[in-house]
């Protein structure tokens, strides 16, 4: 019909058309496969409870001190995965700096054009934000200046608000309105014990209980402003040491703590040694007390997070 078109040109055009169709078909199949993997969460198997804090949290997974994070892992066994994101020496400034390594990004997954193949995805699938995030900072922020860990009190409160906004602000790439948040105050400082430990380590004590209390109060005030529940471990240990009734403890636990306080009245550390290893970190008894307070607060505030209510 078209004598001016040679057979070689016809063959070339036919082959080109077949190649285009083959590439398009393959691309369509791959696009469907990878889009399915991007939009269908495949990990984690369970919901998660994230604990974000400093060395007290990091040590909270240690069996040697009967860590509170370990207790939570057992409590939520086969119901939720408990993730320990405790960083020794960190304050709230550091927490904001490492947030990208702690909180999952909930923005839209990258397109295939920017992620091919999916070698950058450890677990292909849409991110699954934690059901509960426990935020436990303040012990290092309360350290005296000029320590690099020190954060001024007003800045500490601002940083707590920023951490909350990472999860609850619609503008945040970690936005997760379904994630519940629980604050924990820093525990008290056993002043005499901490001074002795500091002296043995060759440096001056740079923490005081009266200062740490200000930071514990700032956590409670921030919690009240954002309607975030607070576990007040500072007051709980103070009450336990001094034999004061704590409304968050059962009558039997109060009697046990009163006995412990009375038994420690002649101790140079005033009974803080029952709950603090070195005047700062928690003993097994301190971890157990914190664990009980966390569980009591979770189950009273969010009954749906009681393990018996989780399918």
Short mmCIF file of N, CA and C in Angstrom, two decimals, residues 41-137:
data_model
loop_
_atom_site.label_atom_id
_atom_site.label_comp_id
_atom_site.label_asym_id
_atom_site.label_seq_id
_atom_site.Cartn_x
_atom_site.Cartn_y
_atom_site.Cartn_z
N UNK A 41 -0.29 -2.06 55.67
CA UNK A 41 0.69 -2.26 56.73
C UNK A 41 0.94 -3.74 56.99
N UNK A 42 2.21 -4.11 57.00
CA UNK A 42 2.58 -5.50 57.26
C UNK A 42 3.36 -5.64 58.54
N UNK A 43 3.71 -4.51 59.18
CA UNK A 43 4.49 -4.54 60.41
C UNK A 43 4.14 -3.29 61.19
N UNK A 44 4.06 -3.29 62.51
CA UNK A 44 4.26 -4.45 63.37
C UNK A 44 3.02 -5.31 63.50
N UNK A 45 3.21 -6.51 64.01
CA UNK A 45 2.10 -7.43 64.18
C UNK A 45 1.13 -6.90 65.23
N UNK A 46 1.68 -6.33 66.32
CA UNK A 46 0.86 -5.79 67.41
C UNK A 46 0.93 -4.27 67.41
N UNK A 47 0.00 -3.65 68.13
CA UNK A 47 0.12 -2.23 68.42
C UNK A 47 1.31 -2.03 69.35
N UNK A 48 1.74 -0.78 69.47
CA UNK A 48 2.93 -0.50 70.27
C UNK A 48 2.67 0.51 71.37
N UNK A 49 3.44 0.36 72.44
CA UNK A 49 3.51 1.32 73.53
C UNK A 49 4.96 1.80 73.55
N UNK A 50 5.16 3.09 73.36
CA UNK A 50 6.50 3.67 73.25
C UNK A 50 6.84 4.42 74.53
N UNK A 51 8.01 4.10 75.10
CA UNK A 51 8.49 4.80 76.30
C UNK A 51 9.72 5.60 75.89
N UNK A 52 9.64 6.92 76.00
CA UNK A 52 10.66 7.84 75.50
C UNK A 52 11.22 8.63 76.67
N UNK A 53 12.51 8.43 76.96
CA UNK A 53 13.08 9.13 78.11
C UNK A 53 14.59 9.07 78.14
N UNK A 54 15.14 9.24 79.36
CA UNK A 54 16.59 9.30 79.54
C UNK A 54 17.11 7.98 80.11
N UNK A 55 18.16 8.03 80.91
CA UNK A 55 18.76 6.80 81.42
C UNK A 55 17.84 6.02 82.35
N UNK A 56 16.95 6.71 83.03
CA UNK A 56 16.01 6.01 83.92
C UNK A 56 15.11 5.10 83.08
N UNK A 57 14.76 5.57 81.89
CA UNK A 57 13.99 4.74 80.96
C UNK A 57 14.87 3.65 80.36
N UNK A 58 16.08 4.02 79.95
CA UNK A 58 16.97 3.03 79.35
C UNK A 58 17.21 1.86 80.31
N UNK A 59 17.50 2.17 81.57
CA UNK A 59 17.72 1.14 82.58
C UNK A 59 16.42 0.43 82.92
N UNK A 60 15.30 1.02 82.54
CA UNK A 60 14.00 0.41 82.80
C UNK A 60 13.80 -0.93 82.12
N UNK A 61 14.70 -1.28 81.20
CA UNK A 61 14.64 -2.61 80.57
C UNK A 61 15.63 -3.58 81.19
N UNK A 62 16.31 -3.16 82.24
CA UNK A 62 17.32 -4.01 82.87
C UNK A 62 16.67 -4.97 83.86
N UNK A 63 16.90 -6.28 83.69
CA UNK A 63 16.37 -7.24 84.66
C UNK A 63 17.00 -7.07 86.05
N UNK A 64 18.24 -6.54 86.10
CA UNK A 64 18.94 -6.41 87.36
C UNK A 64 18.28 -5.48 88.34
N UNK A 65 17.50 -4.51 87.85
CA UNK A 65 16.79 -3.59 88.73
C UNK A 65 15.28 -3.77 88.61
N UNK A 66 14.88 -4.91 88.02
CA UNK A 66 13.45 -5.17 87.84
C UNK A 66 12.78 -3.98 87.16
N UNK A 67 13.35 -3.58 86.01
CA UNK A 67 12.95 -2.35 85.34
C UNK A 67 11.47 -2.24 85.02
N UNK A 68 10.96 -1.00 85.14
CA UNK A 68 9.52 -0.78 84.92
C UNK A 68 9.12 -1.06 83.49
N UNK A 69 10.02 -0.86 82.52
CA UNK A 69 9.70 -1.16 81.12
C UNK A 69 9.56 -2.67 80.94
N UNK A 70 10.41 -3.43 81.60
CA UNK A 70 10.27 -4.89 81.57
C UNK A 70 8.94 -5.31 82.15
N UNK A 71 8.53 -4.70 83.25
CA UNK A 71 7.23 -5.00 83.84
C UNK A 71 6.11 -4.73 82.84
N UNK A 72 6.20 -3.59 82.14
CA UNK A 72 5.17 -3.25 81.16
C UNK A 72 5.14 -4.24 80.01
N UNK A 73 6.32 -4.71 79.60
CA UNK A 73 6.38 -5.71 78.52
C UNK A 73 5.66 -6.98 78.93
N UNK A 74 5.86 -7.41 80.18
CA UNK A 74 5.16 -8.58 80.66
C UNK A 74 3.67 -8.36 80.79
N UNK A 75 3.31 -7.17 81.24
CA UNK A 75 1.90 -6.83 81.44
C UNK A 75 1.14 -6.85 80.10
N UNK A 76 1.81 -6.39 79.03
CA UNK A 76 1.15 -6.32 77.73
C UNK A 76 1.56 -7.46 76.79
N UNK A 77 2.12 -8.52 77.34
CA UNK A 77 2.54 -9.65 76.53
C UNK A 77 1.40 -10.14 75.63
N UNK A 78 1.69 -10.27 74.33
CA UNK A 78 0.73 -10.72 73.32
C UNK A 78 -0.43 -9.73 73.12
N UNK A 79 -0.28 -8.54 73.65
CA UNK A 79 -1.30 -7.52 73.45
C UNK A 79 -0.71 -6.28 72.78
N UNK A 80 0.43 -5.81 73.28
CA UNK A 80 1.13 -4.69 72.67
C UNK A 80 2.63 -4.91 72.82
N UNK A 81 3.39 -4.42 71.83
CA UNK A 81 4.84 -4.43 71.92
C UNK A 81 5.29 -3.15 72.64
N UNK A 82 6.07 -3.30 73.69
CA UNK A 82 6.57 -2.16 74.45
C UNK A 82 7.98 -1.82 73.94
N UNK A 83 8.14 -0.62 73.41
CA UNK A 83 9.42 -0.19 72.84
C UNK A 83 10.13 0.76 73.79
N UNK A 84 11.35 0.43 74.17
CA UNK A 84 12.15 1.29 75.04
C UNK A 84 13.00 2.20 74.18
N UNK A 85 12.74 3.48 74.29
CA UNK A 85 13.55 4.49 73.62
C UNK A 85 14.11 5.44 74.69
N UNK A 86 14.89 4.82 75.60
CA UNK A 86 15.56 5.59 76.65
C UNK A 86 17.00 5.86 76.24
N UNK A 87 17.44 7.11 76.40
CA UNK A 87 18.78 7.52 75.98
C UNK A 87 19.51 8.13 77.17
N UNK A 88 20.52 7.43 77.64
CA UNK A 88 21.26 7.88 78.81
C UNK A 88 21.86 9.26 78.59
N UNK A 89 21.65 10.15 79.56
CA UNK A 89 22.22 11.50 79.50
C UNK A 89 21.40 12.51 78.74
N UNK A 90 20.29 12.10 78.14
CA UNK A 90 19.53 13.00 77.29
C UNK A 90 18.60 13.90 78.09
N UNK A 91 18.41 15.12 77.58
CA UNK A 91 17.43 16.05 78.12
C UNK A 91 16.38 16.31 77.04
N UNK A 92 15.49 17.27 77.28
CA UNK A 92 14.41 17.51 76.32
C UNK A 92 14.92 18.11 75.01
N UNK A 93 16.03 18.84 75.05
CA UNK A 93 16.60 19.33 73.80
C UNK A 93 17.08 18.16 72.94
N UNK A 94 17.73 17.21 73.59
CA UNK A 94 18.19 16.02 72.86
C UNK A 94 17.00 15.23 72.33
N UNK A 95 15.93 15.18 73.13
CA UNK A 95 14.73 14.44 72.71
C UNK A 95 14.19 14.99 71.41
N UNK A 96 14.14 16.31 71.29
CA UNK A 96 13.65 16.92 70.05
C UNK A 96 14.59 16.62 68.89
N UNK A 97 15.88 16.54 69.19
CA UNK A 97 16.87 16.29 68.14
C UNK A 97 16.75 14.89 67.56
N UNK A 98 16.39 13.91 68.39
CA UNK A 98 16.34 12.52 67.92
C UNK A 98 14.91 12.06 67.61
N UNK A 99 13.97 12.99 67.61
CA UNK A 99 12.56 12.61 67.40
C UNK A 99 12.36 11.84 66.10
N UNK A 100 13.13 12.17 65.06
CA UNK A 100 12.96 11.50 63.77
C UNK A 100 13.35 10.03 63.84
N UNK A 101 14.13 9.66 64.86
CA UNK A 101 14.53 8.26 65.03
C UNK A 101 13.60 7.52 66.00
N UNK A 102 12.67 8.25 66.59
CA UNK A 102 11.81 7.66 67.62
C UNK A 102 10.37 7.54 67.15
N UNK A 103 9.84 8.63 66.58
CA UNK A 103 8.44 8.64 66.14
C UNK A 103 8.34 8.25 64.67
N UNK A 104 7.38 7.41 64.31
CA UNK A 104 7.19 7.07 62.88
C UNK A 104 6.57 8.24 62.12
N UNK A 105 7.05 8.47 60.92
CA UNK A 105 6.46 9.51 60.08
C UNK A 105 5.13 9.01 59.54
N UNK A 106 4.12 9.85 59.65
CA UNK A 106 2.78 9.44 59.23
C UNK A 106 2.34 10.14 57.96
N UNK A 107 3.25 10.94 57.36
CA UNK A 107 2.91 11.58 56.09
C UNK A 107 2.84 10.52 54.99
N UNK A 108 2.32 10.92 53.82
CA UNK A 108 2.14 9.98 52.72
C UNK A 108 3.46 9.34 52.33
N UNK A 109 3.43 8.04 52.07
CA UNK A 109 4.64 7.32 51.69
C UNK A 109 5.20 7.87 50.39
N UNK A 110 6.53 7.83 50.20
CA UNK A 110 7.15 8.34 48.97
C UNK A 110 6.63 7.60 47.74
N UNK A 111 6.61 8.31 46.62
CA UNK A 111 6.15 7.70 45.38
C UNK A 111 7.21 6.73 44.86
N UNK A 112 6.80 5.89 43.92
CA UNK A 112 7.73 4.94 43.33
C UNK A 112 8.85 5.64 42.59
N UNK A 113 8.56 6.85 42.10
CA UNK A 113 9.57 7.58 41.34
C UNK A 113 10.76 7.93 42.23
N UNK A 114 10.54 8.13 43.53
CA UNK A 114 11.62 8.50 44.44
C UNK A 114 12.09 7.33 45.26
N UNK A 115 11.39 6.21 45.24
CA UNK A 115 11.78 5.04 46.02
C UNK A 115 11.67 3.78 45.16
N UNK A 116 12.70 3.56 44.33
CA UNK A 116 12.68 2.37 43.49
C UNK A 116 14.08 1.78 43.40
N UNK A 117 14.30 0.54 43.75
CA UNK A 117 13.32 -0.31 44.43
C UNK A 117 13.17 0.09 45.90
N UNK A 118 12.40 -0.66 46.67
CA UNK A 118 12.10 -0.25 48.04
C UNK A 118 13.20 -0.68 49.01
N UNK A 119 14.43 -0.37 48.69
CA UNK A 119 15.53 -0.82 49.54
C UNK A 119 15.63 0.00 50.82
N UNK A 120 14.98 1.16 50.88
CA UNK A 120 15.06 1.99 52.07
C UNK A 120 13.97 1.67 53.09
N UNK A 121 13.12 0.72 52.80
CA UNK A 121 12.05 0.36 53.71
C UNK A 121 12.45 -0.89 54.49
N UNK A 122 12.69 -0.73 55.79
CA UNK A 122 12.99 -1.90 56.61
C UNK A 122 11.79 -2.83 56.65
N UNK A 123 10.61 -2.23 56.86
CA UNK A 123 9.37 -2.98 56.89
C UNK A 123 8.40 -2.32 55.93
N UNK A 124 8.29 -2.81 54.68
CA UNK A 124 7.37 -2.18 53.72
C UNK A 124 5.96 -2.12 54.29
N UNK A 125 5.35 -0.98 54.10
CA UNK A 125 3.99 -0.82 54.59
C UNK A 125 3.81 0.55 55.21
N UNK A 126 2.57 0.95 55.38
CA UNK A 126 2.28 2.25 55.97
C UNK A 126 2.69 2.27 57.43
N UNK A 127 3.16 3.42 57.95
CA UNK A 127 3.57 3.48 59.35
C UNK A 127 2.39 3.28 60.28
N UNK A 128 2.67 2.69 61.42
CA UNK A 128 1.63 2.43 62.41
C UNK A 128 2.02 3.14 63.70
N UNK A 129 1.42 4.28 64.00
CA UNK A 129 1.81 5.05 65.18
C UNK A 129 1.53 4.27 66.47
N UNK A 130 2.24 4.60 67.55
CA UNK A 130 2.00 3.91 68.82
C UNK A 130 0.63 4.24 69.39
N UNK A 131 0.05 3.28 70.09
CA UNK A 131 -1.21 3.52 70.78
C UNK A 131 -1.01 4.46 71.97
N UNK A 132 0.16 4.34 72.60
CA UNK A 132 0.46 5.15 73.78
C UNK A 132 1.93 5.53 73.75
N UNK A 133 2.22 6.79 74.04
CA UNK A 133 3.59 7.26 74.15
C UNK A 133 3.79 7.82 75.56
N UNK A 134 4.71 7.21 76.31
CA UNK A 134 5.06 7.68 77.65
C UNK A 134 6.30 8.56 77.53
N UNK A 135 6.21 9.79 78.02
CA UNK A 135 7.30 10.75 77.94
C UNK A 135 7.85 10.99 79.35
N UNK A 136 9.15 10.71 79.53
CA UNK A 136 9.74 10.66 80.86
C UNK A 136 11.08 11.39 80.86
N UNK A 137 11.02 12.73 80.91
CA UNK A 137 12.23 13.55 80.94
C UNK A 137 12.19 14.51 82.12
#
